[in-house]
CSV table of C-alpha atoms in Angstrom, one decimal:
chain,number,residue,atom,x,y,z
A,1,UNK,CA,0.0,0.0,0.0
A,2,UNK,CA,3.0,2.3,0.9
A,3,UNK,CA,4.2,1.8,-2.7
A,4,UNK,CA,1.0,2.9,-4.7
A,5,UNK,CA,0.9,6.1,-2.6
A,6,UNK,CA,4.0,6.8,-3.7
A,7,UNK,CA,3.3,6.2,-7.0
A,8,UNK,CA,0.0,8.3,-6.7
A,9,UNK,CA,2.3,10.9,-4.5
A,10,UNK,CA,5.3,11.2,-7.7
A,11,UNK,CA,1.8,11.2,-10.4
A,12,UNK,CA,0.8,14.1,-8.9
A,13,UNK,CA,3.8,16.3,-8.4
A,14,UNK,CA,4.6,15.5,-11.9
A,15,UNK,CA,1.0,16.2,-13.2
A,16,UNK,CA,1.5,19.7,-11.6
A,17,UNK,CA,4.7,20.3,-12.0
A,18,UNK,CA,4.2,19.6,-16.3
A,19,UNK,CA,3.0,23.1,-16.6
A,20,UNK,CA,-1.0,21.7,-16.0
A,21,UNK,CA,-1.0,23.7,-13.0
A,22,UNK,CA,0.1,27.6,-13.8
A,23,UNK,CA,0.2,29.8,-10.7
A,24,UNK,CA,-1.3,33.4,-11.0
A,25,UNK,CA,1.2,36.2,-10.9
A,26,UNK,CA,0.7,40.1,-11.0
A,27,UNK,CA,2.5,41.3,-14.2
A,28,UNK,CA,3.3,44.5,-12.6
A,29,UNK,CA,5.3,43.0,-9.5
A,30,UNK,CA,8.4,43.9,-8.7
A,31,UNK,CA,11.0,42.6,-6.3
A,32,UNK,CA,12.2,45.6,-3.8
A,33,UNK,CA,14.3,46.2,-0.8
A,34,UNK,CA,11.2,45.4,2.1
A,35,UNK,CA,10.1,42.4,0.5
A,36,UNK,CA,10.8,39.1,2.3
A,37,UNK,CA,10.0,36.3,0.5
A,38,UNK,CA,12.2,35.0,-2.9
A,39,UNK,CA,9.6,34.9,-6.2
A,40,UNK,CA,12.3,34.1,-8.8
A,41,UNK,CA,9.2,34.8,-11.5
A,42,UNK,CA,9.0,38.3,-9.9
A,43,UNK,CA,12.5,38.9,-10.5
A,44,UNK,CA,12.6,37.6,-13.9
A,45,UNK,CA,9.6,39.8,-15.0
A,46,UNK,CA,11.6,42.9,-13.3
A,47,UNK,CA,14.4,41.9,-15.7
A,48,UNK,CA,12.7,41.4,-18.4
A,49,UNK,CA,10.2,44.4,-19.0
A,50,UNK,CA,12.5,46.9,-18.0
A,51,UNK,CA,13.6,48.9,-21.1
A,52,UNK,CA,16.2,51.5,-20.8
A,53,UNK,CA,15.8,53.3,-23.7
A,54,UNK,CA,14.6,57.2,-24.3
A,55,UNK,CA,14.0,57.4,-20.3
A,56,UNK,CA,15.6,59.8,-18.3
A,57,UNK,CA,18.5,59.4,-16.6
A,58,UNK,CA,17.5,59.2,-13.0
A,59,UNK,CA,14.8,56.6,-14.2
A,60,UNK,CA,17.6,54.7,-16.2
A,61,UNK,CA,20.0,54.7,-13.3
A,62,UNK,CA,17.0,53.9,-11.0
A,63,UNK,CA,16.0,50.9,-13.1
A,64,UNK,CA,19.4,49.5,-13.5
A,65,UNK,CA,19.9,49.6,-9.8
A,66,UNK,CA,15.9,47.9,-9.4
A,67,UNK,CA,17.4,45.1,-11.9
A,68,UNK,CA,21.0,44.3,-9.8
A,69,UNK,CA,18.9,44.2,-7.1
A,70,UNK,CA,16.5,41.5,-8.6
A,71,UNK,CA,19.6,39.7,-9.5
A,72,UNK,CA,21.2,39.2,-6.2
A,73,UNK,CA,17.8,38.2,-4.8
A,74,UNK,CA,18.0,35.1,-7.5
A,75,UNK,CA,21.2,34.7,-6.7
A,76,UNK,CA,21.2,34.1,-2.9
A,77,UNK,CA,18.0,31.6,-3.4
A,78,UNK,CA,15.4,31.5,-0.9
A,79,UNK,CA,18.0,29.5,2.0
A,80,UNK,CA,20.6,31.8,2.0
A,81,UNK,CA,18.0,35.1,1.2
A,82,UNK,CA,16.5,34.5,4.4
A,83,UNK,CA,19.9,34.5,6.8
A,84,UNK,CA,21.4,37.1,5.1
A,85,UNK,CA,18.9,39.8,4.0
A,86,UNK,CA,19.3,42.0,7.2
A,87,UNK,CA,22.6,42.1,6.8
A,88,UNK,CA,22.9,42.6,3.2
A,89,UNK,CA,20.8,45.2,3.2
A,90,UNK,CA,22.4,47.2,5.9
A,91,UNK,CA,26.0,46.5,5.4
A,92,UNK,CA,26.4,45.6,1.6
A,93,UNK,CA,23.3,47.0,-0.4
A,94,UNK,CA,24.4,50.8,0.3
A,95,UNK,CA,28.1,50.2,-0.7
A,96,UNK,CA,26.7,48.4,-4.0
A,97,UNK,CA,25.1,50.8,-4.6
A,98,UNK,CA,27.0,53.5,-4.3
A,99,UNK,CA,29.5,51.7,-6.9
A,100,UNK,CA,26.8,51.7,-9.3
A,101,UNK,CA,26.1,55.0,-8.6
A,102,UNK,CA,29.5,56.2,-9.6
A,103,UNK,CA,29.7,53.6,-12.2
A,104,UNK,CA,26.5,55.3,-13.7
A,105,UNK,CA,27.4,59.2,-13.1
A,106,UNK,CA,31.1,58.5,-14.9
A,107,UNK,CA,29.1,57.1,-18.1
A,108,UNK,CA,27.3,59.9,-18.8
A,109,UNK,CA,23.8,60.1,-19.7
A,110,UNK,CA,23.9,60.2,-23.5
A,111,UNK,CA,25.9,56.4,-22.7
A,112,UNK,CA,23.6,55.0,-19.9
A,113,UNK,CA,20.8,53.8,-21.6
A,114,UNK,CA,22.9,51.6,-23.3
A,115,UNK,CA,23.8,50.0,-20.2
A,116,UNK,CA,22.4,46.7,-18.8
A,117,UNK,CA,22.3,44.6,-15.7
A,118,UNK,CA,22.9,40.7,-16.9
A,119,UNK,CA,20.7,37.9,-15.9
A,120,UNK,CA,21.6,34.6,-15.1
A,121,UNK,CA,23.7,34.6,-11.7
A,122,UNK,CA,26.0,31.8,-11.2
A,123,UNK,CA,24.5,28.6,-9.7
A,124,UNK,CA,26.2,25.8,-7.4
A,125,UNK,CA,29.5,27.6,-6.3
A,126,UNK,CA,30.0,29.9,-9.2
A,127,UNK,CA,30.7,34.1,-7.8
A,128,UNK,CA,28.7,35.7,-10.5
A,129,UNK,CA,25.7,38.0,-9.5
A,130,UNK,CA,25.3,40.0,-12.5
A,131,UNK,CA,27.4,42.3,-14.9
A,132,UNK,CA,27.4,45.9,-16.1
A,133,UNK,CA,27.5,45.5,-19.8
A,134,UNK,CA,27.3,48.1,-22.4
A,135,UNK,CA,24.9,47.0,-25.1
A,136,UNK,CA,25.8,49.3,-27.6
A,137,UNK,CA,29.9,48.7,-27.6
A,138,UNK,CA,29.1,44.8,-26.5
A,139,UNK,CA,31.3,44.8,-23.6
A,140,UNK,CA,31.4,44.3,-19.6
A,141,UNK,CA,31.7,47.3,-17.8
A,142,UNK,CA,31.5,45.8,-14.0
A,143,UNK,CA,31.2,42.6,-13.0
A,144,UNK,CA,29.5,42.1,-9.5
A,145,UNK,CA,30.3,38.6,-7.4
A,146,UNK,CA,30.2,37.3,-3.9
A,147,UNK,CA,32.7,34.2,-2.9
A,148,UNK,CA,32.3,31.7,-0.2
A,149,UNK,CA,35.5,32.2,2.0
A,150,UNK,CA,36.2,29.4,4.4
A,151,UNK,CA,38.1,29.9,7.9
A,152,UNK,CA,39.5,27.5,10.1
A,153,UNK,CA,38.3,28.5,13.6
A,154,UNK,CA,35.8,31.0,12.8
A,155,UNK,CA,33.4,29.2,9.4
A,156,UNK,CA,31.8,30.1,6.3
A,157,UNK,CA,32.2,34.1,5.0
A,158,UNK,CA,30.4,35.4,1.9
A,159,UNK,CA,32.7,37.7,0.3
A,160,UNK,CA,31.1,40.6,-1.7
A,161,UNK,CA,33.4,42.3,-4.3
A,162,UNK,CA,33.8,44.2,-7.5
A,163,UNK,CA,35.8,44.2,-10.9
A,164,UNK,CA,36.2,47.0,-13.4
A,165,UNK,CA,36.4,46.5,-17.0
A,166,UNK,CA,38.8,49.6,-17.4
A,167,UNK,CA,41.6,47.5,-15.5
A,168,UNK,CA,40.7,44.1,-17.4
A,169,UNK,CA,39.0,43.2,-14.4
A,170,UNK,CA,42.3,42.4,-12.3
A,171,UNK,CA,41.6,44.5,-9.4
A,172,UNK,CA,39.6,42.7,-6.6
A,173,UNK,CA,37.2,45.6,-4.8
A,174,UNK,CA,35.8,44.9,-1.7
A,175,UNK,CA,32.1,45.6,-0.7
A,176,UNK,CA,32.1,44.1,2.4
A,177,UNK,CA,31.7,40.3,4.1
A,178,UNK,CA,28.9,38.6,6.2
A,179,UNK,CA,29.6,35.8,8.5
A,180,UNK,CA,27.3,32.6,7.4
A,181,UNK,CA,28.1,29.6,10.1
A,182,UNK,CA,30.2,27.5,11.0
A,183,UNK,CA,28.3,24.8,8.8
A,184,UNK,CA,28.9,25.2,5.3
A,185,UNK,CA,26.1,26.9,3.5
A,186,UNK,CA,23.9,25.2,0.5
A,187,UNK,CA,24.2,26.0,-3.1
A,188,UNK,CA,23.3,29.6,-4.5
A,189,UNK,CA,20.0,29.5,-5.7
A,190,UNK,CA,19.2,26.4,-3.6
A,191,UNK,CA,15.6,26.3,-2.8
């Protein structure tokens, strides 16, 4: 009897999981600072529907920053999101975006809407968050990541940093580091 309502069990979660079932979403979401809970389909429309194109600048800047944001929410995954999000937000957030900030303002306006945040963070181990990449000359500007440090004695550090395309990406700038545990922490984007 166990074995049928397994069988039943793995029917089901594939019947739903096959695309029968399609959960509602509002279109016009979008993944901010105060929100607590990981919606990878939020984040993906965010990235998606934003164009950059004859805006302003404030609003191009403002949308670019929206969209990095988005991306380290994927990034992190809902396990690791929900340790680290206070202190992200109060120790890391404000110096990232500061570097964008300046990254932006030394463009120029006539460049920045050429100027996207990439998708696709690394998964498993990989550092990747996003890139700043210039759409018009096809190249990366900045490229955001955030590496898992181990220390003997002390545990598991994520380590946020920087690189600048205008150095061939050889200088290693720090944002900051948060102390995980002493356990080491799951995969990025781990559900």
């Amino acid at each position: 009897m166990k074995i049928w309502m397994r069988k039943i069990a793995v029917a089901f979660v594939a019947f739903i999981t096959l695309g029968l079932y399609v959960p509602s979403f509002d279109v016009d979401a979008h993944v901010g600072k105060e929100e607590k809970t990981y919606d990878s389909s939020k984040a993906n429309i965010v990235a998606e529907q934003v164009t950059t194109y004859d805006v302003e600048e404030e609003d191009v800047a403002a949308t670019l920053m929206e969209k990095a944001i988005a991306q380290t929410s994927v990034k992190f995954g809902p396990k690791i999101e929900n340790q680290l999000e206070k202190e992200f937000q109060e120790v890391i957030l404000p110096k990232m975006e500061d570097t964008l900030t300046s990254i932006f303002t030394e463009v120029g306006e006539d460049r920045l809407p050429f100027y996207e945040i990439t998708e696709n963070p690394a998964k498993g181990y990989g550092e990747r968050i996003f890139n700043v990449y210039d759409v018009k000359d096809k190249k990366i500007i900045a490229k955001f990541h955030v590496r898992r440090d181990f220390k003997p004695q002390e545990g598991y550090w994520f380590n946020f940093h920087y690189h600048l395309g205008k150095d061939q990406f050889e200088t290693h700038y720090e944002l900051g580091n948060i102390y995980w545990d002493k356990n080491m922490p799951p995969k990025w984007m781990a559900q």
